[in-house]
Coordinates of C-alpha atoms in Angstrom, one line a residue:
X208 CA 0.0 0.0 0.0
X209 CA 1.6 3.5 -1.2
X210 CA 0.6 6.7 0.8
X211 CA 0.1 9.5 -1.4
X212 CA 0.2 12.7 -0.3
X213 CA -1.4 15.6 -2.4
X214 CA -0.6 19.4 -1.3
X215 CA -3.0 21.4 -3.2
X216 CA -2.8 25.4 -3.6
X217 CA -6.4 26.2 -4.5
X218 CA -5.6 29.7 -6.4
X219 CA -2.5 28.9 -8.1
X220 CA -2.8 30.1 -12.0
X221 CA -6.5 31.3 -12.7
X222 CA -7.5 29.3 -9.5
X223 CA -10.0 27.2 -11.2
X224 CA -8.1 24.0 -11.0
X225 CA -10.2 21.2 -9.0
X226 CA -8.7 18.1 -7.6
X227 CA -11.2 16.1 -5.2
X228 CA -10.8 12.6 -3.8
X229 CA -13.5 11.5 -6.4
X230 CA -11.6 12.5 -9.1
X231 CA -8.1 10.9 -7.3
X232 CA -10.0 7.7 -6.4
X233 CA -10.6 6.9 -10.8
X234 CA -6.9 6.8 -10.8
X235 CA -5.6 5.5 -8.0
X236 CA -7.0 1.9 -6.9
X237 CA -7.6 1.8 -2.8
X238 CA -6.3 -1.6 -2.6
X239 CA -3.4 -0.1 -3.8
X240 CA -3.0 3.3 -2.5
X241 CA -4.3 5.2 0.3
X242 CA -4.4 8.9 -0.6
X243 CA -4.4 12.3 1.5
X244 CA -5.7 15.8 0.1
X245 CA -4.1 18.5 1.8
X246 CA -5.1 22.1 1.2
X247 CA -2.6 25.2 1.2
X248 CA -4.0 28.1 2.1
X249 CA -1.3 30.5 2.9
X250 CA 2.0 31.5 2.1
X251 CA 4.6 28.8 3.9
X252 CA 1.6 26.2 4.6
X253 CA 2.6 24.1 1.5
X254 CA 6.1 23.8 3.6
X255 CA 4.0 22.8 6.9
X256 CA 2.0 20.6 5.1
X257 CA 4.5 19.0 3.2
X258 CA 6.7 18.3 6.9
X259 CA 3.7 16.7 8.8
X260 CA 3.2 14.3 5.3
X261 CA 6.9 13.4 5.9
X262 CA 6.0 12.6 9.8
X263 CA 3.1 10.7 8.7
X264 CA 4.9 8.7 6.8
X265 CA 4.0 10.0 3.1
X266 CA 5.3 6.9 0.5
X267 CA 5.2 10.0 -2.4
X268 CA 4.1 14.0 -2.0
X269 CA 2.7 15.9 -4.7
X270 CA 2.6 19.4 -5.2
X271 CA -0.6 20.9 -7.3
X272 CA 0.3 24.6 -8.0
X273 CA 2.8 26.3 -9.4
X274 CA 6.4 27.0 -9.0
X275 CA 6.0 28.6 -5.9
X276 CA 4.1 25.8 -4.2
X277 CA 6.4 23.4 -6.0
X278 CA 9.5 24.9 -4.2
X279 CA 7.7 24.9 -0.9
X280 CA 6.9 21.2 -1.1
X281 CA 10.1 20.1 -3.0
X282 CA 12.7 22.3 -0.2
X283 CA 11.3 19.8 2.4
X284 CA 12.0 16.7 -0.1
X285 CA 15.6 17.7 -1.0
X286 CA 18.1 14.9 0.3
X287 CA 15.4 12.4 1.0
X288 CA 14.2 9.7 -0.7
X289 CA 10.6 10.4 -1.0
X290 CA 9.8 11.6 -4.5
X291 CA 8.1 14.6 -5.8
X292 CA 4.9 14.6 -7.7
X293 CA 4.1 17.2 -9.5
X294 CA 0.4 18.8 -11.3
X295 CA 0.8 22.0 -12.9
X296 CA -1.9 24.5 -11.9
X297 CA 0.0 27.5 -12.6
X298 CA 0.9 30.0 -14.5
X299 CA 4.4 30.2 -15.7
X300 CA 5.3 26.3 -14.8
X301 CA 8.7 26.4 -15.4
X302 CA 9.8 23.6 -13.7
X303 CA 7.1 21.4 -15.0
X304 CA 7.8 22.6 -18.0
X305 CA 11.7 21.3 -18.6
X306 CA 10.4 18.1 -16.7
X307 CA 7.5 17.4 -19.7
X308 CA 4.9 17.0 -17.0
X309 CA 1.4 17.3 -18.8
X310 CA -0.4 20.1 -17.8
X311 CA -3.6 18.6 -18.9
X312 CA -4.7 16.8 -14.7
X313 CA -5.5 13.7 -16.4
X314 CA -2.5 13.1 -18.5
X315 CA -0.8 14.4 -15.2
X316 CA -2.3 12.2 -12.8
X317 CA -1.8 8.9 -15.3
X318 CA 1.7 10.2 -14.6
X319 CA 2.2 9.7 -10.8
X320 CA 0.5 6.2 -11.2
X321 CA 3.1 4.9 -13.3
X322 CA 5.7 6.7 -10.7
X323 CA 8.5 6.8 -13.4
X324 CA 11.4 8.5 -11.0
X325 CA 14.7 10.4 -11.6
X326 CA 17.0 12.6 -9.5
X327 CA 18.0 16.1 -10.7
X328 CA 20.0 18.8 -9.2
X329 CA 18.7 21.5 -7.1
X330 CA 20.0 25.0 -6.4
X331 CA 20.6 26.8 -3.6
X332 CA 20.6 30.5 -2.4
X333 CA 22.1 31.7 0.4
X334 CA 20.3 28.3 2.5
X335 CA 17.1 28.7 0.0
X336 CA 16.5 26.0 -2.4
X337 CA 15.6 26.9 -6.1
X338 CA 14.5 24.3 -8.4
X339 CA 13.7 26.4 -11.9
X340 CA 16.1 29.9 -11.4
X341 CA 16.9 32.5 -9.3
X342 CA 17.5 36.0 -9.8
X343 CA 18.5 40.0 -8.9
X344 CA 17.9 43.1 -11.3
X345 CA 15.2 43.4 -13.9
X346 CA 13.7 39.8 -13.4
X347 CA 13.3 40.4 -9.4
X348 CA 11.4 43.4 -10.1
X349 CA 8.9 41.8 -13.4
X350 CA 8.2 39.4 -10.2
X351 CA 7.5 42.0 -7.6
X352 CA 5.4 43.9 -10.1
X353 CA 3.8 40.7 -11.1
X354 CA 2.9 39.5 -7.9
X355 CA 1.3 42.6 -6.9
X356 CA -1.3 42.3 -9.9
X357 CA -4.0 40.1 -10.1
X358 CA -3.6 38.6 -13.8
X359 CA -1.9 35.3 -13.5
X360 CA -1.7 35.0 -17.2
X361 CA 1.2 35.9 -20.0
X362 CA -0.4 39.2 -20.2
X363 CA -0.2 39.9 -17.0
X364 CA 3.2 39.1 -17.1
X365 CA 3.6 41.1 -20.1
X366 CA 2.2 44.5 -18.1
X367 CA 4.5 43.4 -14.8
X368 CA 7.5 43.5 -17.6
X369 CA 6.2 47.3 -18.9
X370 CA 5.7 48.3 -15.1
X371 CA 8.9 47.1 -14.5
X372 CA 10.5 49.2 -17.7
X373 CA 9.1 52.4 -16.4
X374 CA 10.2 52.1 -12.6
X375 CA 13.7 51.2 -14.2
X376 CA 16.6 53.1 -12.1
X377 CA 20.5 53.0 -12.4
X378 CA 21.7 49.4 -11.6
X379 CA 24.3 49.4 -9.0
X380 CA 27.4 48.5 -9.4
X381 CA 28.0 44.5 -8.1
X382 CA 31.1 42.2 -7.7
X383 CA 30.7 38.9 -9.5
X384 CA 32.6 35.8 -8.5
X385 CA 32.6 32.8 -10.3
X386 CA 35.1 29.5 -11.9
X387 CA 38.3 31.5 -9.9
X388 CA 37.8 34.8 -11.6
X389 CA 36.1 38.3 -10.0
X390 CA 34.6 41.1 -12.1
X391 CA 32.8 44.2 -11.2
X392 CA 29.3 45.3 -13.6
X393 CA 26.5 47.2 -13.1
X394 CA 24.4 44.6 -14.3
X395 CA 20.5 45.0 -15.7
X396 CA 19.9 41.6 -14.9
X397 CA 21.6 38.5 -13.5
X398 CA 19.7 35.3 -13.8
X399 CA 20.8 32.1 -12.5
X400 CA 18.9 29.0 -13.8
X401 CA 18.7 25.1 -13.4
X402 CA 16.2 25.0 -16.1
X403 CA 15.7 25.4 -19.5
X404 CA 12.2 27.2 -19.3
X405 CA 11.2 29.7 -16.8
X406 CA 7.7 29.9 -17.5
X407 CA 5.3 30.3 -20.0
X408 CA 7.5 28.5 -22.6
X409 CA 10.1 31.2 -22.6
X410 CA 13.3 30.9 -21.7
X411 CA 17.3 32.9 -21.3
X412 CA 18.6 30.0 -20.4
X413 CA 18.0 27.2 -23.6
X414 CA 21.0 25.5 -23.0
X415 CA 20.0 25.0 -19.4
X416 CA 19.8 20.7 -18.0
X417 CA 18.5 20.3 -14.7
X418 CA 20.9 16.7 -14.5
X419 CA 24.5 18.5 -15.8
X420 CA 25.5 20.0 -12.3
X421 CA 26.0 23.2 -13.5
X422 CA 24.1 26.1 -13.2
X423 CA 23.6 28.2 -16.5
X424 CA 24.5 32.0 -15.8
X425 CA 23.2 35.4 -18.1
X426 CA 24.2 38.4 -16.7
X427 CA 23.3 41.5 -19.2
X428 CA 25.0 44.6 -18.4
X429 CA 23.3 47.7 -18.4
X430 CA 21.5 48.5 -21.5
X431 CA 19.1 51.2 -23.1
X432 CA 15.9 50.7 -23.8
X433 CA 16.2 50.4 -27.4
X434 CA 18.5 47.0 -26.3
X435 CA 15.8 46.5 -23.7
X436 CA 13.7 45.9 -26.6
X437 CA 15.6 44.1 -28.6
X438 CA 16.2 41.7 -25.8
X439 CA 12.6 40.9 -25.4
X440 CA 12.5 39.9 -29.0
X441 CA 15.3 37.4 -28.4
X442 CA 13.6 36.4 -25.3
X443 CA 10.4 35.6 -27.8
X444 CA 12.8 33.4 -30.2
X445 CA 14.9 32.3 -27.2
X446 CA 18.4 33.4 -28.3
X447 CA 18.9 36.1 -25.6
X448 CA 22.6 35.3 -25.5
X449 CA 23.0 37.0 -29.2
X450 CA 22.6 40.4 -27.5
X451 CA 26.1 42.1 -27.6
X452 CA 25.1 42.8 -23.8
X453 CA 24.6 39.1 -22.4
X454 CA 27.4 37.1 -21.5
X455 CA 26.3 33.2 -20.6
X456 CA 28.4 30.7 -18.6
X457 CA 28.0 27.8 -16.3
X458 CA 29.3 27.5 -12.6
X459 CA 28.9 25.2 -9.9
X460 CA 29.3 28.5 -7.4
X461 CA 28.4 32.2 -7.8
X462 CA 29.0 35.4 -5.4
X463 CA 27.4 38.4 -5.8
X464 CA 28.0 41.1 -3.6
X465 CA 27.3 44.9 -3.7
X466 CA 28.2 48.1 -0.9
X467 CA 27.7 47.6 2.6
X468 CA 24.8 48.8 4.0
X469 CA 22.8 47.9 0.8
X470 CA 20.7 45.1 -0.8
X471 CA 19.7 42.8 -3.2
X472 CA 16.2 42.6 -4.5
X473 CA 15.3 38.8 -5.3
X474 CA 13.5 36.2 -7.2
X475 CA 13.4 32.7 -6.4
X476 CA 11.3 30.4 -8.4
X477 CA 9.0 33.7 -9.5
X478 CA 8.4 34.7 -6.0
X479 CA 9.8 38.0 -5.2
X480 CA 12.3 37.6 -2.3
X481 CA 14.2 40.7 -0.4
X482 CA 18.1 39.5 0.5
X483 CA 18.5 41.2 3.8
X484 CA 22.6 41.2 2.8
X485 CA 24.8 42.8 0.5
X486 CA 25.8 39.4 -0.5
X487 CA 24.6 36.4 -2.1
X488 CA 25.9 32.7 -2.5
X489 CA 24.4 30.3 -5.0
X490 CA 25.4 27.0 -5.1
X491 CA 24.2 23.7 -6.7
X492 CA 23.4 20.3 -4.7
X493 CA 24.0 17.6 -7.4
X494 CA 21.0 14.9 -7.9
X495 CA 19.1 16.1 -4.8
X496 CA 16.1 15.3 -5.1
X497 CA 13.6 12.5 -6.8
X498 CA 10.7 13.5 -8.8
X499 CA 8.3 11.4 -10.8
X500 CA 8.7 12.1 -14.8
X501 CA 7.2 11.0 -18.4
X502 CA 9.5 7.5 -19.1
X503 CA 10.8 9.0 -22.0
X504 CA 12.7 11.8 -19.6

């Protein structure tokens, strides 16, 4: 008998996404599994959720949301051997995305039955887990901007981007470590990904494998809007690393640090996130954690 655990976040995306234990029970057989529907219903109560399932004794925890409520579920997995189940009721989807999970909740839930399991790397930031990307600059503030709308669609994304073009300030200057070497930028944006998609099919990371340990690195230095533009564009054909601008590489390890007494602005997994530091270490944890994935993965 497998325990299932399902962690649901009833709004994520358009919040019209049902899952019920009628609709669970056509899938999964009760001689075969006994199944537990947990609710989320505010920031951080995926991660409690997801840590009484592990007391209880959980055989497999899903997530049902998006990124956000994925990283909250899969930080308490990390390490362990209990796998991650994902169903994609969000928005962007990033990490569902790279991983081919069907977003369609039958195809998805066919999936978890068939519990086809692999390990990939996670990322870390100072002692926060990452799973799709993480973030300072432009991105962090889309995010903030994003978050504080209420259109969880590519249009509202879209606006969050324009919102984010008109608040735009002069970048401060930032020291950059990474593979033994130290440079100083004033960067527009740099985005640190263990996926190849960061939602809504688009990605500046294409090259990006969440099972190379490495994390893929594009940091764009500051640009005018005319560039701004033209980097959207690329975005749209994802090529961003043909702007003059962008400069991609992959790390195991990256520092960022800016003046004492300042701070970064953050996004981790599309969640805004305020660094209360002048510095920030990301890091990779290689084949950390087990999640259940089409066969063909």
């Amino acid at each position: 008998m497998k325990n299932v655990h399902f962690i649901v976040n009833p709004i994520a995306g358009k919040g019209d996404s049902t899952i019920n234990e009628v609709l669970l029970s056509q899938y999964f057989e009760a001689k075969h599994f006994d199944l537990c529907l947990k609710i989320s219903n505010y920031p951080g109560h995926a991660t409690e959720l997801t840590k009484a399932s592990l007391h209880e004794g959980a055989h497999i925890i899903v997530a049902c949301g998006g990124d956000g409520t994925i990283n909250e579920v899969a930080s308490c997995l990390v390490g362990t051997n209990i796998p991650l189940g994902i169903i994609p009721f969000g928005s962007g989807n990033g990490l569902a995305s790279n991983l081919d999970i069907p977003k369609n909740l039958c195809e998805a839930l066919g999936l978890l039955r068939n519990a086809h399991m692999t390990k990939i790397d996670v990322g870390r930031m100072n002692g926060r887990f990452f799973f799709s990307n993480t973030g300072v600059g432009f991105d962090a503030s889309v995010i903030k901007n994003y978050e504080s709308s209420n259109r969880r669609t590519l249009s509202g994304y879209l606006a969050a981007c324009i919102t984010s073009l008109k608040q735009l300030t002069k970048p401060q200057e930032i020291e950059i470590k990474a593979n033994g070497r130290k440079w100083k930028t004033t960067p527009f944006l740099v985005f640190v990904s263990n996926t190849n998609v960061m939602g809504y099919h688009l990605s500046l990371t294409p090259q990006a494998s969440l099972q190379d340990g490495l994390l893929d690195v594009l940091v764009v230095t500051k640009v005018n809007r005319v560039k701004m533009l033209v980097l959207g564009v690329l975005l749209l054909m994802n090529r961003p690393h043909l702007l003059k601008e962008a400069r991609h590489f992959q790390t195991t390890t990256l520092a960022l640090s800016t003046l004492p007494g300042t701070h970064f602005d953050s996004q981790i997994d599309g969640e805004f996130h305020a660094v209360e530091d002048n510095t920030i270490f990301i890091g990779i944890e290689k084949k950390a954690l087990t999640v259940i994935v089409p066969e063909q993965l």
